[in-house]
Coordinates of C-alpha atoms in Angstrom, one line a residue:
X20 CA 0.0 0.0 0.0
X21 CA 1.1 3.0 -1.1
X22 CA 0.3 6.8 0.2
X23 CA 0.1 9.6 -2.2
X24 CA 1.8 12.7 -1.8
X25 CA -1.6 14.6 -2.3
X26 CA -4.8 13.3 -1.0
X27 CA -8.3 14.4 -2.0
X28 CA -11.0 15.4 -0.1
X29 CA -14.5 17.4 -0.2
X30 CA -17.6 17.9 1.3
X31 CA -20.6 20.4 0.0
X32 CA -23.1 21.5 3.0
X33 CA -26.4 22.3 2.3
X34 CA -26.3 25.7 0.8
X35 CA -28.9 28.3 2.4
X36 CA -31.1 30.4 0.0
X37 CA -30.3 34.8 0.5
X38 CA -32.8 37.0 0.5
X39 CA -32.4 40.2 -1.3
X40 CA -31.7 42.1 1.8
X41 CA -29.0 39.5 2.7
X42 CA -28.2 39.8 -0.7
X43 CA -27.6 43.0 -0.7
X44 CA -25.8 43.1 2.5
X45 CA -23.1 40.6 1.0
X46 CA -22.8 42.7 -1.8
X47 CA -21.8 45.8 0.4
X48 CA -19.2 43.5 2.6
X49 CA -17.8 42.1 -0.5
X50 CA -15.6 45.6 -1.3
X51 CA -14.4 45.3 2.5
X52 CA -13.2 42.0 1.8
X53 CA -11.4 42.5 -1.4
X54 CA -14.1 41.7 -4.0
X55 CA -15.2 38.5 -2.4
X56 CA -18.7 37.7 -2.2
X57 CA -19.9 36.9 0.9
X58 CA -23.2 35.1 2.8
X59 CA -25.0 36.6 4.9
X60 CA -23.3 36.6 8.7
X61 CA -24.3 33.4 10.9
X62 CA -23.3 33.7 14.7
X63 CA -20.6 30.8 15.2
X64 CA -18.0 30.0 17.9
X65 CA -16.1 26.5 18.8
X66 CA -18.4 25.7 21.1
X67 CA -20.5 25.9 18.2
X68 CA -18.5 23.6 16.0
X69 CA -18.5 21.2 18.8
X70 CA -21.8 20.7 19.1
X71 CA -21.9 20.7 15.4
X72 CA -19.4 17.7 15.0
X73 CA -20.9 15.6 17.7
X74 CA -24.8 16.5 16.0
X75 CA -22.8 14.7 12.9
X76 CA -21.3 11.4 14.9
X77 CA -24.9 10.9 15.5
X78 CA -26.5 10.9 12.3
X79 CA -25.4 8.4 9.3
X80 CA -22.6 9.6 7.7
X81 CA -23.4 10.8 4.2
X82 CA -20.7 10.8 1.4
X83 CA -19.8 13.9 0.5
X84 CA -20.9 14.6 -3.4
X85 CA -17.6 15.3 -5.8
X86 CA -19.1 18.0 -8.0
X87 CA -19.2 17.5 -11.9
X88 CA -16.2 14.7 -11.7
X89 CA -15.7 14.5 -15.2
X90 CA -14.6 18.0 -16.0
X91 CA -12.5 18.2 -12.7
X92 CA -11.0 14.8 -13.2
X93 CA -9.7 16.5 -16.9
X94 CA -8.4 19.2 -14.1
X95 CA -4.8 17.5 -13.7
X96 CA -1.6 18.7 -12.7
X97 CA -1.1 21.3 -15.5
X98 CA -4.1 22.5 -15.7
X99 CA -4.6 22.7 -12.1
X100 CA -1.3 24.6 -12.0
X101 CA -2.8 27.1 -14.2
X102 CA -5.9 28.0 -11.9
X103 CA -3.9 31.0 -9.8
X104 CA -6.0 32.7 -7.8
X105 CA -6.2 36.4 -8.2
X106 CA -4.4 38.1 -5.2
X107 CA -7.1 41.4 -5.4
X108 CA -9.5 38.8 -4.5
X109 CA -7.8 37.3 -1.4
X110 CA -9.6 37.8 1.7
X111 CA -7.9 40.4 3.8
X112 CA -5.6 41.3 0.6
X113 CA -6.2 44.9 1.3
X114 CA -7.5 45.5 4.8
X115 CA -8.5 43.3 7.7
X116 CA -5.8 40.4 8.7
X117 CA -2.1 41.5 7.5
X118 CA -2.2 37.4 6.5
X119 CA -3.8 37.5 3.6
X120 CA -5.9 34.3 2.8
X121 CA -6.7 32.9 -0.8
X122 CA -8.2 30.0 -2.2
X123 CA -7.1 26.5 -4.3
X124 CA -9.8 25.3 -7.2
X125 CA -10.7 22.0 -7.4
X126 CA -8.6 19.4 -9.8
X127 CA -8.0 15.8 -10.6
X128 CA -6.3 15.3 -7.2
X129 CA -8.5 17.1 -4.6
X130 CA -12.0 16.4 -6.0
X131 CA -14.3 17.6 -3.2
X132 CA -15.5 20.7 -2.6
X133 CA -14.5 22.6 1.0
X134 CA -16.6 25.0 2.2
X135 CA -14.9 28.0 3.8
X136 CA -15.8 31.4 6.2
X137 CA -14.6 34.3 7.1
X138 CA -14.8 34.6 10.9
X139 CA -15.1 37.7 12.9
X140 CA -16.6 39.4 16.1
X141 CA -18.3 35.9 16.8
X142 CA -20.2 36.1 13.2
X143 CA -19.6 33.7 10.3
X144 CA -19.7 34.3 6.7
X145 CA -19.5 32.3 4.0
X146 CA -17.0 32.9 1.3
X147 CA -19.2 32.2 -1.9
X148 CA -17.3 30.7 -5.1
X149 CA -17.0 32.3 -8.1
X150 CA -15.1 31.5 -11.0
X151 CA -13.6 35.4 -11.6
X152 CA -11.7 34.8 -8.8
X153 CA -9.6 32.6 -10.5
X154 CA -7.0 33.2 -13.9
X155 CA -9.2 30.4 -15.5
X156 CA -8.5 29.9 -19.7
X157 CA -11.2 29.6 -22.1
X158 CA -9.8 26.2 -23.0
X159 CA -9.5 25.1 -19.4
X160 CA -11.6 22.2 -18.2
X161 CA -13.0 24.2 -15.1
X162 CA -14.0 27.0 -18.0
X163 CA -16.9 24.5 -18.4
X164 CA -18.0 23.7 -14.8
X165 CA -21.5 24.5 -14.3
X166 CA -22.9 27.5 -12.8
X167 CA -22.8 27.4 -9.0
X168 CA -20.7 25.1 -8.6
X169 CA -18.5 25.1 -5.6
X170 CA -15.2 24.5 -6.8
X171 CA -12.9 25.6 -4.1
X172 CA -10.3 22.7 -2.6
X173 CA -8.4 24.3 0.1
X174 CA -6.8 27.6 1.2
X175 CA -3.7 28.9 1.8
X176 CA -2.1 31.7 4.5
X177 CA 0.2 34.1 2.7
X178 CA 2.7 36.5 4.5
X179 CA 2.0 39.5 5.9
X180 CA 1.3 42.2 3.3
X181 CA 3.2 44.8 5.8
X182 CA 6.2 43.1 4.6
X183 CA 5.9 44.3 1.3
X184 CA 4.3 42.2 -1.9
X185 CA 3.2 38.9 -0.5
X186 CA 2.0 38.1 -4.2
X187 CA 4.9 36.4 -5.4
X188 CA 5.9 35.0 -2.4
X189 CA 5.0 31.1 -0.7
X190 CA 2.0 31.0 1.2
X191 CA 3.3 29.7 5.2
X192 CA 0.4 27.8 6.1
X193 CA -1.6 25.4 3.2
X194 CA -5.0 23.0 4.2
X195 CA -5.0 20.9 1.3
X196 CA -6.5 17.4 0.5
X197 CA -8.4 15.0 3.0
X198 CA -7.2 16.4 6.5
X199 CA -3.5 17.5 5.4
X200 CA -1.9 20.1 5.7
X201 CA 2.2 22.3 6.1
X202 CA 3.7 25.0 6.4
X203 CA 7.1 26.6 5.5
X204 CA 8.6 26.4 8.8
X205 CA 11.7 28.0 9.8
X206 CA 14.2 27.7 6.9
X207 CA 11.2 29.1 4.3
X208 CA 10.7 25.6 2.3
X209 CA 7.6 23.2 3.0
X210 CA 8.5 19.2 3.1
X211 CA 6.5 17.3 5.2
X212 CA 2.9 17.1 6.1
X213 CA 0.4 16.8 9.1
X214 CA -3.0 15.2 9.1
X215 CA -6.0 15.9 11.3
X216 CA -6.2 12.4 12.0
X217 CA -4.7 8.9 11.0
X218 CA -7.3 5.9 11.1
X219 CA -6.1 2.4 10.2
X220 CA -2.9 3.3 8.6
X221 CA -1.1 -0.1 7.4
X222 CA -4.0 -1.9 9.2
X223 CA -6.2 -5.4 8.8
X224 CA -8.5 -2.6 7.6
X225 CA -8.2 -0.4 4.7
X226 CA -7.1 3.1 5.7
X227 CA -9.8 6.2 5.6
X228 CA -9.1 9.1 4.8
X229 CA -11.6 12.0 6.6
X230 CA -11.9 15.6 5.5
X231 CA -12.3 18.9 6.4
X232 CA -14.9 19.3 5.3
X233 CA -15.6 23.3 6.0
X234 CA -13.1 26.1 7.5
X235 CA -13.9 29.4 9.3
X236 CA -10.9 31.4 9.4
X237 CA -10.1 34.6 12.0
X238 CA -8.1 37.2 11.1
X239 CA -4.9 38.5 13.2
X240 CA -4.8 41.9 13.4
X241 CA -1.1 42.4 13.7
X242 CA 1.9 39.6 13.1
X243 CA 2.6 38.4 16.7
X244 CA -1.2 37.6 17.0
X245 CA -2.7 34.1 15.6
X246 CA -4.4 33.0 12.8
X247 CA -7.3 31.0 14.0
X248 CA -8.8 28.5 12.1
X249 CA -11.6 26.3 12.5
X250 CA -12.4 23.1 11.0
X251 CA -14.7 20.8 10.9
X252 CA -13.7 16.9 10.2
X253 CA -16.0 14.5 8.6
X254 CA -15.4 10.4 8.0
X255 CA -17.3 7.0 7.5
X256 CA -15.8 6.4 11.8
X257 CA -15.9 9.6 13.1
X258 CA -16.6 13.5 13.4
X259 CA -14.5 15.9 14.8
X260 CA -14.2 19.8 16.0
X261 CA -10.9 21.8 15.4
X262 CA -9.2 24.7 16.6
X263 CA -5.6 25.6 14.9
X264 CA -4.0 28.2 16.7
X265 CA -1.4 29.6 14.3
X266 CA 1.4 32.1 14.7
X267 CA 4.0 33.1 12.5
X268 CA 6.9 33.5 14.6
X269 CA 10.4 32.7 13.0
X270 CA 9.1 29.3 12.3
X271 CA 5.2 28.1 12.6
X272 CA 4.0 27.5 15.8
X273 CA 0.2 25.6 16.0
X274 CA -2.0 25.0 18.7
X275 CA -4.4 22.4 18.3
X276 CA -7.4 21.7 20.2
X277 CA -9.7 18.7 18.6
X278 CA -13.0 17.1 20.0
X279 CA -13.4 13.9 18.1
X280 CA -16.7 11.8 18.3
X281 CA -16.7 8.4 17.1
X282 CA -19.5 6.8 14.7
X283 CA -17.9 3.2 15.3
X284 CA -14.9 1.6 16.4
X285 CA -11.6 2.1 14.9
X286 CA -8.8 -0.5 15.2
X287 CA -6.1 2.2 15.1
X288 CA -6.6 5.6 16.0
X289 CA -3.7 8.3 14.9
X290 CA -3.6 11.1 17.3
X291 CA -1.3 14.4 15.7
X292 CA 0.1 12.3 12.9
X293 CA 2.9 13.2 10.1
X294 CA 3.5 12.3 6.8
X295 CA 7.1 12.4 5.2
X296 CA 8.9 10.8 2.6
X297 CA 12.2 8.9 2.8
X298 CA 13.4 7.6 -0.7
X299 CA 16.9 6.9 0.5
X300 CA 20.0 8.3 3.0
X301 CA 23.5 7.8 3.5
X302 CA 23.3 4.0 4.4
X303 CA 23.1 1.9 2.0
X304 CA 19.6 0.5 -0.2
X305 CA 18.7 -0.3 -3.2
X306 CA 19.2 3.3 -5.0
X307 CA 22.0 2.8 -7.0
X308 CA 20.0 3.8 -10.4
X309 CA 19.4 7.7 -9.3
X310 CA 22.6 9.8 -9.2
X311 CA 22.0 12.5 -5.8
X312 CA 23.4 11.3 -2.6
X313 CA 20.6 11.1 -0.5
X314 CA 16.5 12.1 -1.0
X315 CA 14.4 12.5 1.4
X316 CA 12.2 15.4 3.4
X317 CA 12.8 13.6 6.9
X318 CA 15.6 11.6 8.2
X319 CA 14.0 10.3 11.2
X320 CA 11.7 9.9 14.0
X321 CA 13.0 11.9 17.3
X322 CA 10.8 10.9 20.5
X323 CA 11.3 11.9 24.3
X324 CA 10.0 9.8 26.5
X325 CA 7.4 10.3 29.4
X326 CA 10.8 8.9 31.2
X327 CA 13.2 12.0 30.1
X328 CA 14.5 9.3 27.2
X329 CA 15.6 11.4 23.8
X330 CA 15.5 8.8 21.0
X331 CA 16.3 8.8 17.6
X332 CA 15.2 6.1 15.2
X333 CA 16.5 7.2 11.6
X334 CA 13.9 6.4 8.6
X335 CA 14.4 3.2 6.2
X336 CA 12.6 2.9 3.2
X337 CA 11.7 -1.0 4.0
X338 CA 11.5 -4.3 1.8
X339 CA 8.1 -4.4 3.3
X340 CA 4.9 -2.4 5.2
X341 CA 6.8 -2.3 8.7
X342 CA 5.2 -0.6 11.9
X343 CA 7.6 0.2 14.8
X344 CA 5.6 1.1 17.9
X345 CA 7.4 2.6 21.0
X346 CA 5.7 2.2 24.2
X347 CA 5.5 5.0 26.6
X348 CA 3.4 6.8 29.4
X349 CA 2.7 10.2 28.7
X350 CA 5.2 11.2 26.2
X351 CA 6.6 14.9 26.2
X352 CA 7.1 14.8 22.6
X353 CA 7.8 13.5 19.5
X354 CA 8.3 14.3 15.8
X355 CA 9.3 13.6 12.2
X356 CA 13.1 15.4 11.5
X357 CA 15.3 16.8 8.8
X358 CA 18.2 16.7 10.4
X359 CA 20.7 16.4 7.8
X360 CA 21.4 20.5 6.7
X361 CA 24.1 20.2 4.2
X362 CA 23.3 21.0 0.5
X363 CA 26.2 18.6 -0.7
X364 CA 24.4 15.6 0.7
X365 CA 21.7 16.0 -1.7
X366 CA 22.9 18.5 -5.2
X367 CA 19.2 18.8 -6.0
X368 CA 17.8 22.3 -6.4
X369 CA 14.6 21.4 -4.5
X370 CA 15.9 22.4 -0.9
X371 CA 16.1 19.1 0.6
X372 CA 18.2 20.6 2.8
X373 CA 15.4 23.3 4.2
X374 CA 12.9 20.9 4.3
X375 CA 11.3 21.6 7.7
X376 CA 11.3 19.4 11.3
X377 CA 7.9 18.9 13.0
X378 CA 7.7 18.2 16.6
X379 CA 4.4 17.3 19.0
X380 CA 4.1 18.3 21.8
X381 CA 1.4 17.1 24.2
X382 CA -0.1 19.9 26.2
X383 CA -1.6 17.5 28.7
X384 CA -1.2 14.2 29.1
X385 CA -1.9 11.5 26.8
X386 CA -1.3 8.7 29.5
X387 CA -0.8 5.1 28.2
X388 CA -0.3 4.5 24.5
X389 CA 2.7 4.1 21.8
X390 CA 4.2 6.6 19.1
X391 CA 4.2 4.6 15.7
X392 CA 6.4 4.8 13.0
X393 CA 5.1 2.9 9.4
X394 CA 7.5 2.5 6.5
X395 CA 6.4 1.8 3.1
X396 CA 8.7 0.7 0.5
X397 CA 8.7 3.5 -2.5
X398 CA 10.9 3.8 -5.8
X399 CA 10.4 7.4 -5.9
X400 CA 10.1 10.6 -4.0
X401 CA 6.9 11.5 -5.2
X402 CA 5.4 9.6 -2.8
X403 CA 4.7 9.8 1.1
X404 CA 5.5 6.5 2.5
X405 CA 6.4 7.5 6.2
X406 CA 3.6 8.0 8.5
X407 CA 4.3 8.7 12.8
X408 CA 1.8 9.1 15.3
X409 CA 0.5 8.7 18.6
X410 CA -2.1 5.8 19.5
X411 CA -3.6 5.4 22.8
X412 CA -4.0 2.3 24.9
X413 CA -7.3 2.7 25.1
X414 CA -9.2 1.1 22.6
X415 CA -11.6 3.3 20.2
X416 CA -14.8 2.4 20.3
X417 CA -18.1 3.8 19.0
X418 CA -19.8 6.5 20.9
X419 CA -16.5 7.7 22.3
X420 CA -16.2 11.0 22.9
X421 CA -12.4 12.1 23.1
X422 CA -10.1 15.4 23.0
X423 CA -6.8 16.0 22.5
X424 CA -4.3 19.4 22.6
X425 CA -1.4 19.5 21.7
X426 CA 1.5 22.1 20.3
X427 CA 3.1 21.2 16.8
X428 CA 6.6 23.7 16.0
X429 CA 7.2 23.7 12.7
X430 CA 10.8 24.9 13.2
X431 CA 14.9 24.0 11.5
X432 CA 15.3 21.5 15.0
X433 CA 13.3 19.9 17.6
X434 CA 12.7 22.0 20.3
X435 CA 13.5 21.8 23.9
X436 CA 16.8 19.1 22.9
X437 CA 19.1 19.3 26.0
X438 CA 22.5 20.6 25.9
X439 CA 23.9 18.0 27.6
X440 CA 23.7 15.4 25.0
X441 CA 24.8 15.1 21.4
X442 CA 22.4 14.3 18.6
X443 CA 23.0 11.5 15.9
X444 CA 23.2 13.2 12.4
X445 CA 24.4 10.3 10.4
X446 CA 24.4 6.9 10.2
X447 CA 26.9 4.6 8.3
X448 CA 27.2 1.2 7.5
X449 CA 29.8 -1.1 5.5
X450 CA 32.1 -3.9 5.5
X451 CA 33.0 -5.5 9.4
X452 CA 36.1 -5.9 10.5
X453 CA 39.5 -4.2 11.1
X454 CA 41.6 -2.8 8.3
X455 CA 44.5 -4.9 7.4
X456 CA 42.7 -8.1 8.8
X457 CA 40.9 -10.9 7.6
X458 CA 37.5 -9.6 6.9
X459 CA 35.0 -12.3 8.3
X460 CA 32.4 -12.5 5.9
X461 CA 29.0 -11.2 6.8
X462 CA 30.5 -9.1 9.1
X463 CA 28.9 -6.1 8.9
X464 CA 29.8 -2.1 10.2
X465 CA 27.2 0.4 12.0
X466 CA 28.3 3.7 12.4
X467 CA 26.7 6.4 14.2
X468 CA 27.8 10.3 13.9
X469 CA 27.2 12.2 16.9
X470 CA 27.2 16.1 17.3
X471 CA 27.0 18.8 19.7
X472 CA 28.6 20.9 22.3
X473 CA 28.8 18.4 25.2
X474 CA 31.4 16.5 22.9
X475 CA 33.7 19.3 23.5
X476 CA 34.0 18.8 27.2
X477 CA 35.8 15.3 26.5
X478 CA 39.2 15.4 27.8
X479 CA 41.9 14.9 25.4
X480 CA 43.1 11.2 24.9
X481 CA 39.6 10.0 26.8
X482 CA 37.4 7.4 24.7
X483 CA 33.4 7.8 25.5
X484 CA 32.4 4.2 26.3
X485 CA 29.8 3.0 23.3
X486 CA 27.1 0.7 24.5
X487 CA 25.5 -0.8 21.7
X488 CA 22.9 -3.8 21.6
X489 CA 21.4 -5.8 19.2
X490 CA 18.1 -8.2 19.5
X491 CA 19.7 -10.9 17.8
X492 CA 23.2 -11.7 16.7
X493 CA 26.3 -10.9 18.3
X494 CA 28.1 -7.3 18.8
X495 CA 31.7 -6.4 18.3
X496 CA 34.4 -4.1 18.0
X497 CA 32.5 -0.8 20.0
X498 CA 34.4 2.1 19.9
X499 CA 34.5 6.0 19.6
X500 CA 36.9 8.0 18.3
X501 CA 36.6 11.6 17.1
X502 CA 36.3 12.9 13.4
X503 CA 39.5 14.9 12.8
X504 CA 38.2 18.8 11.4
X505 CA 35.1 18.2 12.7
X506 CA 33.4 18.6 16.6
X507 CA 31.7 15.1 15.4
X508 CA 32.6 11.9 17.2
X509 CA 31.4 8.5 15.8
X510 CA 30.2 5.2 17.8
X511 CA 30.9 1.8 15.7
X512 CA 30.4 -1.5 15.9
X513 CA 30.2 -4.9 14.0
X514 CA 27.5 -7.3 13.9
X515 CA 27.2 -10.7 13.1
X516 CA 23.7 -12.3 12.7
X517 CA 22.6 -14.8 9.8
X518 CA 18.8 -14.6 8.5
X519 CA 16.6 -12.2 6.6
X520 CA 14.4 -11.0 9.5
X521 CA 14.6 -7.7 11.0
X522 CA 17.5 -7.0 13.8
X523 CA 16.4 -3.5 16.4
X524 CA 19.9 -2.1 17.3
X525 CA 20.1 0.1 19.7
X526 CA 22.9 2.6 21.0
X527 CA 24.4 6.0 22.6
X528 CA 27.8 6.4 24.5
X529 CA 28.4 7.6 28.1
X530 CA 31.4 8.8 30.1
X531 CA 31.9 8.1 33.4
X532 CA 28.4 6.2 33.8
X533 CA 26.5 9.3 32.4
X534 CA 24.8 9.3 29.1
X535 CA 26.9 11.9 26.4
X536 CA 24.5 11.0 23.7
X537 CA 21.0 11.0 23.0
X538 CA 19.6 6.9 22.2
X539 CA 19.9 5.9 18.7
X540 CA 17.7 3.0 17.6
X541 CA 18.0 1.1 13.9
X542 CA 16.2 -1.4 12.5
X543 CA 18.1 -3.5 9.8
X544 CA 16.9 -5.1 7.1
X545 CA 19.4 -8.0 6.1
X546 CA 18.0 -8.2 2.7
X547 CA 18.5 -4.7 1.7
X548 CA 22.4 -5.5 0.5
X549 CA 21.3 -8.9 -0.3

């Protein structure tokens, strides 16, 4: 099973009639809005949404309708790139929010229509679709989409207009397809994704993929206030309420606060989950037909433990569906990392390099549960094919009722990483053995790179000890030594093991009895080098 790296997703609410006085009202907001037209305004609030989502739960779920879905299926990638929206008709493009907002049409890959709102003063309106919002060609499928039509797919949160044009430049925040969505974090490039929720990803049952469904969006009147956006979730399982909490500050910072209200049980709940791609790295795989060095928007999973545990787990692209689950009780955090920043070690001119980390961090407890990593294999780097999130012990059944907040920083590094220990950065692996030796054969090499400032307080001509295990075969020939011209030090060791199944490694170094590192953990897959 394979994940694409755009999902699709819809869903068209009943559409309320205007009378001409409303009419007329939204005609005389529209100009305040930047040429939009507007609905008439609704009181709404959270509270509101809540009550909505959990109204939903209750009812049968209806599919949500895929408007005219042979003219947007003929909407595909080129076509779809053509459909710009026009920036004097973004909503606070003038006056209002200094983030302006604009609008994505509907195309072969996000099908279902979204409905969205501007919200304000406690009052709803509805941003209503129209066609001149949009640089649509004469010969351009969505040219001949019927009148009325709602046609938008997502939106997007451009910078602030105080900084000059914001035009030209990448929108910071994007909803787009199913429950996805990114942003540019800190280094100004988007990479990986987040999803409002995960349900039955590499499960007995096939995966679903909910939508938003409908957003209302609150303006921030300078740029150290939020964007808030609300969204409402709709699936075959569930129904859920929103809040994103969003501030542009150096990187992207979100607040989330969801209500979720289950139709019927789900074998595996995702809670805060991230989608990434990892092709290939610097360890060896089966990649030897594309010429870059490595390809990938994350390197890793980084997890701290409920315990005070900081573990690493760098990505594989597997020889088969693999889930990794790592048991904890109330985790402080966890997250899907680029951690790799040099240019060199990719020679691609799409910013691999700037692709942005994304931690999680729980803003009350989760209790009992397990982060989980699934690794699908890929040949390409168009699609996603990592997936991390948090599951609870609990099991999810129907008529539950559950909430979750939680803090995701879209930033260069993971947050809150103590100075005391080094990070891993790379991992290596080759032939075993010692040079000038008989090589044994099947010997194998792990190395592990480790940087930071604690590895400067090593005394000259001291050796960290490495501790390194592995949960089958046999370990040898751990050591440290520094990497001349660099502040790096690297752990090794050989392995011996015979099979094709999986082996866990697992390893840091420690001086004196006290940990120097941060815990790297591996899983090997013999049959990768054949």
């Amino acid at each position: 099973m394979r994940s694409a790296r755009h999902d699709r997703r819809s869903f068209m609410l009943s559409a309320a009639s205007l009378a001409t006085t409303l009419g007329l009202l939204s005609q005389a907001r529209a100009e305040e809005a930047g040429g939009l037209r507007l609905g008439p305004p609704q009181p709404f609030s959270f509270e509101a949404l809540v009550t909505l989502a959990r109204a939903r739960a209750a009812a049968p779920y209806e599919a949500p309708p895929r408007p005219a879905p042979e003219l947007v299926q003929a909407i595909d990638y080129d076509a779809h790139g053509k459909l710009r929206f026009r920036p004097e008709h973004a909503l606070w493009g003038r006056e209002g929010s200094v983030y302006p907002v604009t609008f994505m049409h509907l195309g072969r890959y996000f099908t279902k229509s979204v409905r969205m709102h501007a919200l304000e003063g406690g009052e709803a309106r509805e941003v209503l679709y129209s066609p001149d919002y949009f640089t649509i060609d004469g010969d351009s499928p969505a040219a001949r989409l019927p009148a009325g039509t709602p046609a938008f797919a997502g939106f997007w949160l451009r910078e602030s207009r105080r900084l000059g044009e914001w035009s030209g430049r990448e929108p910071w925040v994007t909803f787009l397809g199913a429950s996805y969505f990114r942003t540019v974090g800190e280094l100004g490039q988007v990479g990986l994704s987040a999803r409002g929720i995960a349900l039955d990803v590499a499960a007995a049952e096939p995966e679903e993929f909910p939508d938003f469904t409908a957003f209302w969006i609150s303006p921030a009147a300078r740029e150290s206030d939020p964007v808030t956006v609300l969204a409402l979730l709709e699936g075959p399982s569930l129904a859920g309420a929103y809040r994103f909490v969003i501030r542009r500050d150096g990187g992207v910072v979100m607040d989330v606060d969801k209500h979720l209200f289950l139709r019927r049980d789900i074998e595996q709940l995702g809670i805060a989950p991230l989608t990434s791609m990892f092709w290939y790295g610097e360890y060896p795989g089966s990649h030897a037909h594309d010429w870059r060095p490595e390809v990938h928007d994350s390197d890793g999973l980084a997890i701290w433990t409920g315990a005070g545990e900081h573990i690493w787990r760098p990505a594989n692209n597997p020889p088969r569906i693999t889930t990794s689950s790592f048991l904890d009780d109330a985790p402080r955090g966890f997250g899907l990392s680029q951690r790799d920043r040099n240019y060199d070690h990719y020679l691609d001119g799409v910013d691999y390099h700037r692709r942005p980390s994304c931690w999680i961090e729980p803003l009350e407890s989760w209790g009992r549960g397990m982060v989980q990593l699934v690794e699908i294999p890929t040949d390409d780097e168009i699609y996603d094919n990592i997936v991390a999130f948090w599951r609870p012990e609990a099991p999810a059944r129907a008529g539950d009722a559950l909430r979750f907040r939680y803090r995701m920083h879209w930033l260069a590094e993971e947050p809150y990483f103590p100075a005391d220990l080094a990070r891993a950065v790379a991992t290596r692996l080759g032939r075993g053995g010692e040079p000038g030796k008989v090589r044994q054969e099947g010997l194998l090499k792990f190395v592990v790179e480790f940087d930071g400032p604690i590895l400067k307080s090593i005394p000259w001509g001291v050796r960290p000890t490495v501790v390194a295990t592995a949960s089958r075969g046999r370990v040898s020939l751990q050591r440290a030594e520094p990497i001349w011209h660099t502040p790096r030090w690297r752990a090794e060791f050989d392995l011996a093991a015979e099979g094709s199944e999986p082996i866990d490694l697992r390893l840091f170094m420690e001086l004196d009895g006290k940990p120097l590192t941060e815990t790297w953990l591996y899983q090997w897959h013999p049959e990768v080098l054949g």
